[in-house]
mmCIF file of C-alpha atoms in Angstrom:
data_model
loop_
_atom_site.group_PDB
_atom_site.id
_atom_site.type_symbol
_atom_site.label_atom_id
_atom_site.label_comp_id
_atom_site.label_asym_id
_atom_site.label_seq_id
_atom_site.Cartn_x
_atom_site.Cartn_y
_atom_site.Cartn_z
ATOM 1 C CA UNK U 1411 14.373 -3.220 -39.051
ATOM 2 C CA UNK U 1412 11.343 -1.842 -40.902
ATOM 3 C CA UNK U 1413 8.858 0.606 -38.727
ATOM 4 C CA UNK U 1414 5.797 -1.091 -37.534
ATOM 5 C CA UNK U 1415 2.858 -0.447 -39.450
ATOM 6 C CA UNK U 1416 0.574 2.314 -37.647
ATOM 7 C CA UNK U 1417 -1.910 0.917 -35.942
ATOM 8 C CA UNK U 1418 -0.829 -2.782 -35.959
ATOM 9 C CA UNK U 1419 -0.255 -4.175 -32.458
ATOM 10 C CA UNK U 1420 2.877 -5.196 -31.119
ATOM 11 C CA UNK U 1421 4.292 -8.620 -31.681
ATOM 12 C CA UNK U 1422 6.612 -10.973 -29.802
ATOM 13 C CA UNK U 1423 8.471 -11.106 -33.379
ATOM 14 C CA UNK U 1424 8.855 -7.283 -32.867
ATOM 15 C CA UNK U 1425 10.064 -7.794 -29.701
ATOM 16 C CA UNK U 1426 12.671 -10.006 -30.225
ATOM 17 C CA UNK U 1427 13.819 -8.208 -32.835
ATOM 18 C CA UNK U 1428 14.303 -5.009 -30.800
ATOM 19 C CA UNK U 1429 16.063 -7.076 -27.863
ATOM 20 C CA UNK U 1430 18.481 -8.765 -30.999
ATOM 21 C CA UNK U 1431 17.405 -11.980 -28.997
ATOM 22 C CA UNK U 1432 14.705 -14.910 -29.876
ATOM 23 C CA UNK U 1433 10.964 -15.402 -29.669
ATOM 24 C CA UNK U 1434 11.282 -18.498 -27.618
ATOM 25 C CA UNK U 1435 13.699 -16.458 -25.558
ATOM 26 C CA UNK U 1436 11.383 -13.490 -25.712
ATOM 27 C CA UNK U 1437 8.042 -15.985 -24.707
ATOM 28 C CA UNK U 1438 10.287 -17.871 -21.915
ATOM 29 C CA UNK U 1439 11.315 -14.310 -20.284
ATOM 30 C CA UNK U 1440 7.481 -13.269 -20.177
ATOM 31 C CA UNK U 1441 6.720 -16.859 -18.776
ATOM 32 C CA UNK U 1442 9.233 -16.189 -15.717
ATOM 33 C CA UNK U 1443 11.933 -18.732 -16.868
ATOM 34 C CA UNK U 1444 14.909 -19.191 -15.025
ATOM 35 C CA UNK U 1445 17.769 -20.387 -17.550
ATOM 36 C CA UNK U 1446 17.537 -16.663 -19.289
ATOM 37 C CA UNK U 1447 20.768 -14.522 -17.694
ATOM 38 C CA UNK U 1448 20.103 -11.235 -16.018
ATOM 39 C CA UNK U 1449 21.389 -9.236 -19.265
ATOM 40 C CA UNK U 1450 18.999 -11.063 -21.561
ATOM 41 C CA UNK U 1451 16.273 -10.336 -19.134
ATOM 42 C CA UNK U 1452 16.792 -6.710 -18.632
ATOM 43 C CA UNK U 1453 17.027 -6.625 -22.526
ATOM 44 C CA UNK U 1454 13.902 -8.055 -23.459
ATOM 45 C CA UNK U 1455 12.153 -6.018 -20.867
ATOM 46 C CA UNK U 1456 13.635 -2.923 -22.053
ATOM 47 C CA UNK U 1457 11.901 -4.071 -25.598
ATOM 48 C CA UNK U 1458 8.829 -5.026 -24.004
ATOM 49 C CA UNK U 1459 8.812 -0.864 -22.908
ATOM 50 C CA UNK U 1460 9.845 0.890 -25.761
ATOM 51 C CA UNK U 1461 7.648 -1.355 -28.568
ATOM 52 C CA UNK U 1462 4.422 -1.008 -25.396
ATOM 53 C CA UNK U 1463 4.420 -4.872 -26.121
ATOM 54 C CA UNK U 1464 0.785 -6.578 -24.142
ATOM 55 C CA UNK U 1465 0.052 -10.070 -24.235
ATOM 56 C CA UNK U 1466 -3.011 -10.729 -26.917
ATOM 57 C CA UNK U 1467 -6.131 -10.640 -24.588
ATOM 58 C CA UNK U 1468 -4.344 -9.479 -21.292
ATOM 59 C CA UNK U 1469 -6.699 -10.037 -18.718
ATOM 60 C CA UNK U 1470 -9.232 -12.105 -20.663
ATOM 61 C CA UNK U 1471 -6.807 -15.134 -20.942
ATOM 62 C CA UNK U 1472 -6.813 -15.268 -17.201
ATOM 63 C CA UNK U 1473 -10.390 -14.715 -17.311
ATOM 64 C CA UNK U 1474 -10.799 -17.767 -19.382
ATOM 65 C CA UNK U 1475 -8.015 -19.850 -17.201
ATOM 66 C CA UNK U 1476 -10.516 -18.734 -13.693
ATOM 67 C CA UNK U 1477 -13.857 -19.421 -15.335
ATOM 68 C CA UNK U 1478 -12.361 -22.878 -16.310
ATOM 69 C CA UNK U 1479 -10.807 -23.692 -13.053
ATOM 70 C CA UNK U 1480 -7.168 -24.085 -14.584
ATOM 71 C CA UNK U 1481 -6.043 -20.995 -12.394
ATOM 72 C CA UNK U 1482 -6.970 -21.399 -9.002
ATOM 73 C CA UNK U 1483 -4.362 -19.073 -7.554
ATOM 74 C CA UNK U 1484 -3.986 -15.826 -6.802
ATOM 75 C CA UNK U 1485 -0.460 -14.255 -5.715
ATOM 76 C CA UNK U 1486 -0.177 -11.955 -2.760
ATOM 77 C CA UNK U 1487 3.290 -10.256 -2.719
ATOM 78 C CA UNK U 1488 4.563 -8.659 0.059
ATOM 79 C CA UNK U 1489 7.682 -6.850 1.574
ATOM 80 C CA UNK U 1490 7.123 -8.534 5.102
ATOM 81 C CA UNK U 1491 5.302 -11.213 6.664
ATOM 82 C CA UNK U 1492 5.275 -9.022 10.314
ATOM 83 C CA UNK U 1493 3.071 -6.690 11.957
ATOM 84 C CA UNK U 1494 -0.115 -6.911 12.845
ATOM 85 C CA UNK U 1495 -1.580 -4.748 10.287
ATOM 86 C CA UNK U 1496 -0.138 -7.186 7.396
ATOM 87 C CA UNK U 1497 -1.567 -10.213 9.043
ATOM 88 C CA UNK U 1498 -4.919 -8.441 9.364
ATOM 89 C CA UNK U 1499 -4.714 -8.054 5.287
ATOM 90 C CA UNK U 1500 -3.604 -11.127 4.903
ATOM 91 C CA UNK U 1501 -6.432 -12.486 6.463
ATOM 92 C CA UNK U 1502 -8.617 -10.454 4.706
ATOM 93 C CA UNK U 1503 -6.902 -11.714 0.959
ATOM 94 C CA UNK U 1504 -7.317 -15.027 2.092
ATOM 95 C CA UNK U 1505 -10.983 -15.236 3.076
ATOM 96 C CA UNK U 1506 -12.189 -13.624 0.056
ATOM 97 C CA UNK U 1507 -10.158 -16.250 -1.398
ATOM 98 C CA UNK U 1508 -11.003 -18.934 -0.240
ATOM 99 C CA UNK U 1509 -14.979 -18.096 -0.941
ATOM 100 C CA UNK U 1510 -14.034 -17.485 -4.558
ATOM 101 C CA UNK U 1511 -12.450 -20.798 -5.143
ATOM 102 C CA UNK U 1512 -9.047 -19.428 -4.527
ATOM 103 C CA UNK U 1513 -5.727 -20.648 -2.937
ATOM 104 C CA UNK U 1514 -3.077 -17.809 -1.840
ATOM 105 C CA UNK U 1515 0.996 -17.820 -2.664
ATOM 106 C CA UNK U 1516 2.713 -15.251 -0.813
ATOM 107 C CA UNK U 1517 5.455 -13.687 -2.691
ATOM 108 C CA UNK U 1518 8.414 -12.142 -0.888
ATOM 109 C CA UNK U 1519 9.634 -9.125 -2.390
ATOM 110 C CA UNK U 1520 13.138 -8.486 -1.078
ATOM 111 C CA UNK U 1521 14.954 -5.358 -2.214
ATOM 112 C CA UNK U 1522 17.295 -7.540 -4.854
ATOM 113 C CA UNK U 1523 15.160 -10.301 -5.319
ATOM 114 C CA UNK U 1524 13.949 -10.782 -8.679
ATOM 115 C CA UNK U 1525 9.910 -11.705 -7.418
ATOM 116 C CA UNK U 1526 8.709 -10.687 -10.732
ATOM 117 C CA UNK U 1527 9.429 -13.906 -12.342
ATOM 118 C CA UNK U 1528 8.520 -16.175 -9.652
ATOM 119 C CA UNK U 1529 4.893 -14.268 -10.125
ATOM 120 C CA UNK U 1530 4.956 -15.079 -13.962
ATOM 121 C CA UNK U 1531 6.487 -18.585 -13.347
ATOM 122 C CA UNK U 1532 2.933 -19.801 -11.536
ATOM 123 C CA UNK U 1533 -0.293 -19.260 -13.459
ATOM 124 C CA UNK U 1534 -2.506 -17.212 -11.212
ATOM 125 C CA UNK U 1535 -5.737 -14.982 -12.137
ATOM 126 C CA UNK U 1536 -3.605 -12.280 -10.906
ATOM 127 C CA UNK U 1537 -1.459 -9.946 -8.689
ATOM 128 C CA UNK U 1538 -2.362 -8.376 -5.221
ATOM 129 C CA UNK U 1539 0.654 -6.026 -4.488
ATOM 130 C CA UNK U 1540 0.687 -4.967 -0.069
ATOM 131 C CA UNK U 1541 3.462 -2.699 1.152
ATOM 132 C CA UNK U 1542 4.851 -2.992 -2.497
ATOM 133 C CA UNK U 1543 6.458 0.049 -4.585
ATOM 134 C CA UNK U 1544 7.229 -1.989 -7.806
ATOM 135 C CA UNK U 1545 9.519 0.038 -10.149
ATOM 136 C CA UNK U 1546 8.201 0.850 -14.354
ATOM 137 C CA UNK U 1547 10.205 -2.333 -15.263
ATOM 138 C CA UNK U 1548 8.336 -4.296 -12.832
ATOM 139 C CA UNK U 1549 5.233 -3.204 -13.907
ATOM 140 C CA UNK U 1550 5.915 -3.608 -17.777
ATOM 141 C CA UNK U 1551 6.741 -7.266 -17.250
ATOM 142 C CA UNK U 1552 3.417 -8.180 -15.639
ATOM 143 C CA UNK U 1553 1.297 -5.995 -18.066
ATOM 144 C CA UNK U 1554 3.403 -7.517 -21.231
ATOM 145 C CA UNK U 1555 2.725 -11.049 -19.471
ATOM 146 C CA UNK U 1556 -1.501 -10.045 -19.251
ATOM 147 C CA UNK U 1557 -0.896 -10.280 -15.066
ATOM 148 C CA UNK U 1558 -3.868 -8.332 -13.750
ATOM 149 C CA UNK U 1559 -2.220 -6.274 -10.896
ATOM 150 C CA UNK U 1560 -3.976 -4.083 -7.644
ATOM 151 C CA UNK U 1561 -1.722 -2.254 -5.630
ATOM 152 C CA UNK U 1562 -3.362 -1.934 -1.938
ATOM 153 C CA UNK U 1563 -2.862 1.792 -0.955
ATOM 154 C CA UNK U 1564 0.860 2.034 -2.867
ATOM 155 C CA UNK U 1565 3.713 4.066 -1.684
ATOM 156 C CA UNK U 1566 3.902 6.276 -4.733
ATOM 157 C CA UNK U 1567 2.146 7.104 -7.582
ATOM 158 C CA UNK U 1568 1.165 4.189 -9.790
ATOM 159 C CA UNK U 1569 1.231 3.929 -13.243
ATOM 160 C CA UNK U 1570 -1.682 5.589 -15.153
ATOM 161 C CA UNK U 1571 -4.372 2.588 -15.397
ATOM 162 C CA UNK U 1572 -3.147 0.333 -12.961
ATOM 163 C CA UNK U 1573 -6.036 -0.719 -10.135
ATOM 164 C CA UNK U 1574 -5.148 0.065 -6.713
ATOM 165 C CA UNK U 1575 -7.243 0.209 -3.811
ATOM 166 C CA UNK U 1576 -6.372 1.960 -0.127
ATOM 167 C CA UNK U 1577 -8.610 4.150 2.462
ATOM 168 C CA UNK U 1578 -9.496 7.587 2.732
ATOM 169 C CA UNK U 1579 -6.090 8.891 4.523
ATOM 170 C CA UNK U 1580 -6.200 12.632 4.006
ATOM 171 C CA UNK U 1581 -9.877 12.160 5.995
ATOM 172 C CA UNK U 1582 -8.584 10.129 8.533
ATOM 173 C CA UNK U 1583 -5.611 13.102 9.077
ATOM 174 C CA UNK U 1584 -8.706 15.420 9.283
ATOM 175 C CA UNK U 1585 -10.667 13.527 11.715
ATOM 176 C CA UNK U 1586 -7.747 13.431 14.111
ATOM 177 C CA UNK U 1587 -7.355 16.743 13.716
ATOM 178 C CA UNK U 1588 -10.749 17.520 14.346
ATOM 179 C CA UNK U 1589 -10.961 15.612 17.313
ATOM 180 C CA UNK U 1590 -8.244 17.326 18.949
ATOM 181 C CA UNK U 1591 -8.930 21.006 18.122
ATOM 182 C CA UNK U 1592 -12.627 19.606 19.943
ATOM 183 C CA UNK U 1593 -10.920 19.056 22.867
ATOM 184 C CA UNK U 1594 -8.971 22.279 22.653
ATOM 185 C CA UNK U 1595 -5.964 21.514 21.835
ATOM 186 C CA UNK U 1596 -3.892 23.996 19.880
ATOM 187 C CA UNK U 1597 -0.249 23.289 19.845
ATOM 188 C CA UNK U 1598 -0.292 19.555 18.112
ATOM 189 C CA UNK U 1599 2.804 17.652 16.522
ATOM 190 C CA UNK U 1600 2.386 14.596 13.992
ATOM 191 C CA UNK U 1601 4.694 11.864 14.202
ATOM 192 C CA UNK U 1602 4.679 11.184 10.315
ATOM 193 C CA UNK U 1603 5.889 7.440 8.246
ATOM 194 C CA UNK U 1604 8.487 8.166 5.836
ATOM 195 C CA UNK U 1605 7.490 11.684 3.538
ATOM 196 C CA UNK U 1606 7.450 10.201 0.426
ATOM 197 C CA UNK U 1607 4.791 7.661 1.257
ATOM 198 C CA UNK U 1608 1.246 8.816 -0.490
ATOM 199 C CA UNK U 1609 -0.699 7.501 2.766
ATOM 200 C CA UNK U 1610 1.675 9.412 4.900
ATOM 201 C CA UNK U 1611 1.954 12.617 3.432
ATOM 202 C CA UNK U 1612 -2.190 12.063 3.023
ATOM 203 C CA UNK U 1613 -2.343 12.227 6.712
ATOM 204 C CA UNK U 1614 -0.482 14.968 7.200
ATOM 205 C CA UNK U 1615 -2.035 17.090 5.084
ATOM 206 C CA UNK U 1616 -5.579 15.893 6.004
ATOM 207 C CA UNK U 1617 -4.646 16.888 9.850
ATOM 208 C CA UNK U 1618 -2.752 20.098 8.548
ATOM 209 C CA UNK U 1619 -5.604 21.030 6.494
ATOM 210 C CA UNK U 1620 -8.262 20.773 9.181
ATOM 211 C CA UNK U 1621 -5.975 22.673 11.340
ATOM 212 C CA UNK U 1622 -5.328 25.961 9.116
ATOM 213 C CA UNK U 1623 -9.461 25.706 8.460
ATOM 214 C CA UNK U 1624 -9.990 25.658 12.932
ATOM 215 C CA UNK U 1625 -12.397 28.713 13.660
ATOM 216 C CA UNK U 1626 -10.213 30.105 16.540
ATOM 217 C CA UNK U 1627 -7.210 30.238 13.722
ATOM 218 C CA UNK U 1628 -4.210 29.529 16.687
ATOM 219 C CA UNK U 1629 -3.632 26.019 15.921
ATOM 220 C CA UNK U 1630 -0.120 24.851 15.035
ATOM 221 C CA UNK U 1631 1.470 21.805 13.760
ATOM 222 C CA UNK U 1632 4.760 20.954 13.739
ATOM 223 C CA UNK U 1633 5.973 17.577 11.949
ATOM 224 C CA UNK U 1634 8.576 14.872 12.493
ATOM 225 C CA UNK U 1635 9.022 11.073 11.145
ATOM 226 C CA UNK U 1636 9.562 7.953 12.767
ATOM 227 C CA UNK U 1637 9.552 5.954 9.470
ATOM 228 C CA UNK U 1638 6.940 3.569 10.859
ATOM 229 C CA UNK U 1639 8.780 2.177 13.383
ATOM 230 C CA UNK U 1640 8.164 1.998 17.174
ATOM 231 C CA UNK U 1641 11.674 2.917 18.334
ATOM 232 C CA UNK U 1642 12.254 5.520 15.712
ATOM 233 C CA UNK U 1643 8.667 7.402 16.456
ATOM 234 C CA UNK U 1644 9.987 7.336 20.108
ATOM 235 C CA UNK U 1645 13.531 8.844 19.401
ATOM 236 C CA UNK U 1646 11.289 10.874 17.221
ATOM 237 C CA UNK U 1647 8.713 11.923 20.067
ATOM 238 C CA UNK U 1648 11.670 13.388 21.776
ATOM 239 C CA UNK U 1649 13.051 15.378 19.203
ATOM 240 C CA UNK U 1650 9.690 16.986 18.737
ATOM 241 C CA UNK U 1651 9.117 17.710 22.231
ATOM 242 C CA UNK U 1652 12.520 19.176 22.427
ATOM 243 C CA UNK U 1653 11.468 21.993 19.674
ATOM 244 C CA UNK U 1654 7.808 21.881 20.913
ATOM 245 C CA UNK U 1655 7.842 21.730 24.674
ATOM 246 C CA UNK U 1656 4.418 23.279 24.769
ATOM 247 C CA UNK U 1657 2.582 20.100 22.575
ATOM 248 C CA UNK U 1658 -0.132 18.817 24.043
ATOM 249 C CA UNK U 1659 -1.602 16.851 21.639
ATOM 250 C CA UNK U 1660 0.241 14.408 18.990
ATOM 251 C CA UNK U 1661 -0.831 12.358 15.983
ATOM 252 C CA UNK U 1662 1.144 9.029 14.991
ATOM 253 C CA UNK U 1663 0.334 8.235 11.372
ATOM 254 C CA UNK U 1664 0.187 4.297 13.083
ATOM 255 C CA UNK U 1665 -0.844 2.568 15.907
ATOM 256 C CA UNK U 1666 2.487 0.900 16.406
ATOM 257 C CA UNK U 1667 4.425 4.715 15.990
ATOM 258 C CA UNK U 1668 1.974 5.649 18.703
ATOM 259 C CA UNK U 1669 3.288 3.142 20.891
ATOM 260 C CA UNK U 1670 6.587 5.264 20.221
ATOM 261 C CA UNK U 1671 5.176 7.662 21.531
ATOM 262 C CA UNK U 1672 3.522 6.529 24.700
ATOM 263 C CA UNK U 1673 7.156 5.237 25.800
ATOM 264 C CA UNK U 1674 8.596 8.582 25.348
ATOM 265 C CA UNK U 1675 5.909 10.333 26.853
ATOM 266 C CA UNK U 1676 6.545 7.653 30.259
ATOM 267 C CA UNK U 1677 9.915 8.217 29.913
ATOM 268 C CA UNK U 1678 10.122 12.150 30.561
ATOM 269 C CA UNK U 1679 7.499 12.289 33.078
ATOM 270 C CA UNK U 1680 4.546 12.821 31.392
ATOM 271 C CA UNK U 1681 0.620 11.500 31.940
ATOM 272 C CA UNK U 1682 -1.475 10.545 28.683
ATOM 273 C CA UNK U 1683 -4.056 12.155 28.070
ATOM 274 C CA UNK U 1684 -3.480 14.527 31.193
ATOM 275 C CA UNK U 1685 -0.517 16.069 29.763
ATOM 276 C CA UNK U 1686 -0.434 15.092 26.400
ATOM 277 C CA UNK U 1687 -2.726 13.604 24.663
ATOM 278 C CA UNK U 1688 -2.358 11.072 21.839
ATOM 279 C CA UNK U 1689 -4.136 9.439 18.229
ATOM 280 C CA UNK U 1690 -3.026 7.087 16.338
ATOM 281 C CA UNK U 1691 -3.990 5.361 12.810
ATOM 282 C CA UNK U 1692 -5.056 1.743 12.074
ATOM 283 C CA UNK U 1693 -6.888 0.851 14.732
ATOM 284 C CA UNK U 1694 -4.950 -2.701 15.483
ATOM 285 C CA UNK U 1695 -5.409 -4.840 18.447
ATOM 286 C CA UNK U 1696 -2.323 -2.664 19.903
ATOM 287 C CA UNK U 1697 -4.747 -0.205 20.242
ATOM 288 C CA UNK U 1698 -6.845 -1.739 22.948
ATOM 289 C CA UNK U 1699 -4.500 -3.690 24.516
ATOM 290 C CA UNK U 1700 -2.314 -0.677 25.196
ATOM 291 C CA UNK U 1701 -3.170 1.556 28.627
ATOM 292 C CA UNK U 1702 -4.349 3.552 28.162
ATOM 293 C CA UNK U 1703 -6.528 2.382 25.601
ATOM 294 C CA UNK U 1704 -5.440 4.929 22.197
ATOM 295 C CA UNK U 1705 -7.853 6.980 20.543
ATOM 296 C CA UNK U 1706 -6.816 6.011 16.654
ATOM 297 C CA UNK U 1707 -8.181 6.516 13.755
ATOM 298 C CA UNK U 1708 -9.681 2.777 11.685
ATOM 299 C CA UNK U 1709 -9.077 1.642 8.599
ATOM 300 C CA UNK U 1710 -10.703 -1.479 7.915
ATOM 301 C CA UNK U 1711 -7.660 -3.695 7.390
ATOM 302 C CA UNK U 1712 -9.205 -7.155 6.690
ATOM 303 C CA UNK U 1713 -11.692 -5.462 4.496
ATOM 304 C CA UNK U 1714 -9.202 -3.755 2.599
ATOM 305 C CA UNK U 1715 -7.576 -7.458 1.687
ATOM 306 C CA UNK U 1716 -10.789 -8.595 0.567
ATOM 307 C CA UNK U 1717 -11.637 -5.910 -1.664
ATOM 308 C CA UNK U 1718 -8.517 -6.260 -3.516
ATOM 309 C CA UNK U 1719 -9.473 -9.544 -4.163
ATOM 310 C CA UNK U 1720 -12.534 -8.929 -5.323
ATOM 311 C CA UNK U 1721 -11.489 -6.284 -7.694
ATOM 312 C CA UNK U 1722 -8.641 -8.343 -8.630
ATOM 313 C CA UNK U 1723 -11.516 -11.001 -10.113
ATOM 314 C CA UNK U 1724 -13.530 -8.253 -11.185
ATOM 315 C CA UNK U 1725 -10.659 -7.183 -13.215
ATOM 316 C CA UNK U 1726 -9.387 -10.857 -14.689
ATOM 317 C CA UNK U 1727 -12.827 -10.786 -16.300
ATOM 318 C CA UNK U 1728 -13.714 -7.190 -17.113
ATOM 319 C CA UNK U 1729 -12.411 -7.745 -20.596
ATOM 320 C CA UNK U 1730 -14.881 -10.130 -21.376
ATOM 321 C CA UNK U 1731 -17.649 -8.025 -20.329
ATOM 322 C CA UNK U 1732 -16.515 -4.691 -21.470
ATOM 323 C CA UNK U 1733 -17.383 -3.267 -18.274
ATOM 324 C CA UNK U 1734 -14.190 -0.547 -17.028
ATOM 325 C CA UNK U 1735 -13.114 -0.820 -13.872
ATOM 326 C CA UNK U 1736 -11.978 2.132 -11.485
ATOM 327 C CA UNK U 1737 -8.314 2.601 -11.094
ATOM 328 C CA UNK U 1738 -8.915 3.511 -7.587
ATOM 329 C CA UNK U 1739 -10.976 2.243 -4.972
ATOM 330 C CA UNK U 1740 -11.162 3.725 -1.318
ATOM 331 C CA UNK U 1741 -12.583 2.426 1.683
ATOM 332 C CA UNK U 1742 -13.786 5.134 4.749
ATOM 333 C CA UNK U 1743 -11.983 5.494 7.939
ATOM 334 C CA UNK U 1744 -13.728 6.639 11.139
ATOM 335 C CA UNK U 1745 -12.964 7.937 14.482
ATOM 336 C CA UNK U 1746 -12.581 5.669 17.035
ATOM 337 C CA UNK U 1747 -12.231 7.559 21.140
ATOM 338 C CA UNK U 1748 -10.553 6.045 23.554
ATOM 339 C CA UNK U 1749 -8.580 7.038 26.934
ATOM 340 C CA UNK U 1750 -5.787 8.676 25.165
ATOM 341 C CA UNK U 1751 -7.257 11.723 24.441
ATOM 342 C CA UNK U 1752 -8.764 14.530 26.696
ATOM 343 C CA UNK U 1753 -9.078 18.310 27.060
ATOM 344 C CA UNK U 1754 -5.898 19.775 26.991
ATOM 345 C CA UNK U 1755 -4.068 21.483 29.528
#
């Protein structure tokens, strides 16, 4: 096969060629079809990487299918339906939505499942990723297929270019931080998500950073994970009291790890905020439902759904107006005190 001509853009014929397979193959794959087997897939794909294949126009064909009213749809893929912070999202994708002219389809995105296609299979102005890590190939399959994508605050580092926006999490590690130290607290332990999640290690480094900074210069922070999970933050809780016994104020990176920690802090004997005090992260209904009511740092959940959805459309039709868009977007978290927090001990 001769070298492509420098400069000259990619082709479908050049992809094809690359994979040894067809163009109609090669168009059908990029379209989401079904009747293609997993080894002709993965081979096309691989093409569609090395050769840095894009559809002609990218976003500007879904511009053109919005404007038009031919693509009504947008695609919100998930990795759960649960929780109350997803449905808050959810609600927030869906409203902004719905005002644009929009339906959503919610995509499952189970570990083996191949979701990919079943996004290119519909046409949609584009891709709103939640609690979604999607691997290179993924990625390369939507770009190739001119799929505007935003990530809402991703689990790792995204691709250079691709739109994602999330909240200010290293500030809303500092404010809890902060609002302990105010209350004098010096021996603190974080209840952490899983360590190689950006908005969890964000967190702990805002609160660690805002702790090494303290005037006094005593404060301490020691760090375990509960993997976002109530029952794991509580088996978690103990572990960290059990190295720690002289805590007296923690930080769960969640509202529902929090709750973690309120049942471990019952179960050994001990009074919130009297003898511990507590903060969480999110700021869901859990948190004032709860006694007593948790101190927790917001992030504007519903918001953040609508924003995506709004930069998703911003996106679908930024090629037509030349305008560049920012990769990243950020909303502001703030303090919110409640009952769970008090002078310390």
């Amino acid at each position: 096969m001769s070298p492509r001509p420098v400069g000259s853009r990619p082709t479908l014929s050049l992809v094809a060629a690359t994979a040894g397979t067809s163009v109609p193959t090669v168009s059908k794959v990029l379209r989401g079809g079904t009747d293609v087997s997993a080894e002709t897939r993965a081979k096309v794909m691989e093409a569609v990487r090395a050769v840095g294949y894009t559809r002609p126009g990218g976003a500007k064909i879904e511009s053109v299918q919005y404007e038009s009213g031919l693509a009504n749809v947008l695609t919100l893929v998930v990795t759960h339906f649960e929780g109350s912070w997803a449905n808050l999202v959810t609600a927030g994708v869906g409203r902004e939505a719905a005002a644009a002219g929009l339906d959503v389809v919610m995509t499952l995105a189970e570990p083996a499942g191949d979701w990919v296609s079943r996004v290119l299979r519909r046409r949609s102005v584009g891709t709103i990723g939640a609690l979604v890590d999607p691997t290179s190939r993924q990625f390369n399959a939507l770009f190739a297929a001119g799929v505007p994508v935003v990530l809402i605050d991703p689990m790792s580092t995204a691709p250079s270019g691709v739109a994602s926006i999330g909240v200010a999490n290293w500030d809303g590690g500092r404010m809890a931080a902060e609002h302990l130290l105010s209350l004098g607290h010096e021996r603190m332990g974080i209840v952490a998500g899983h360590a190689r999640h950006l908005y969890s290690r964000a967190r702990v480094d805002g609160f660690r950073a805002a702790a090494a900074t303290a005037p006094a210069g005593n404060a301490t922070v020691s760090v375990t994970y509960g993997g976002w999970n109530r029952d794991k933050a509580a088996a978690a809780t103990h572990t960290l009291l059990d190295r720690n016994p002289g805590i007296t104020g923690i930080f769960a990176c969640s509202d529902p790890m929090a709750l973690g920690i309120y049942d471990t802090l019952n179960a050994r004997g001990l009074r919130i905020p009297e003898d511990v005090s507590v903060i969480g992260f999110d700021d869901l209904p859990e948190a004032y439902c709860v006694s007593p009511g948790l101190t927790t740092v917001r992030q504007p959940s519903t918001e953040l759904g609508a924003a995506a959805v709004k930069h998703l459309i911003e996106l679908s039709q930024s090629e037509d107006s030349g305008i560049r868009r920012p990769a990243r977007m950020e909303l502001a978290t703030e303090l919110v005190v409640r009952a769970s927090t008090g002078p310390a001990s």
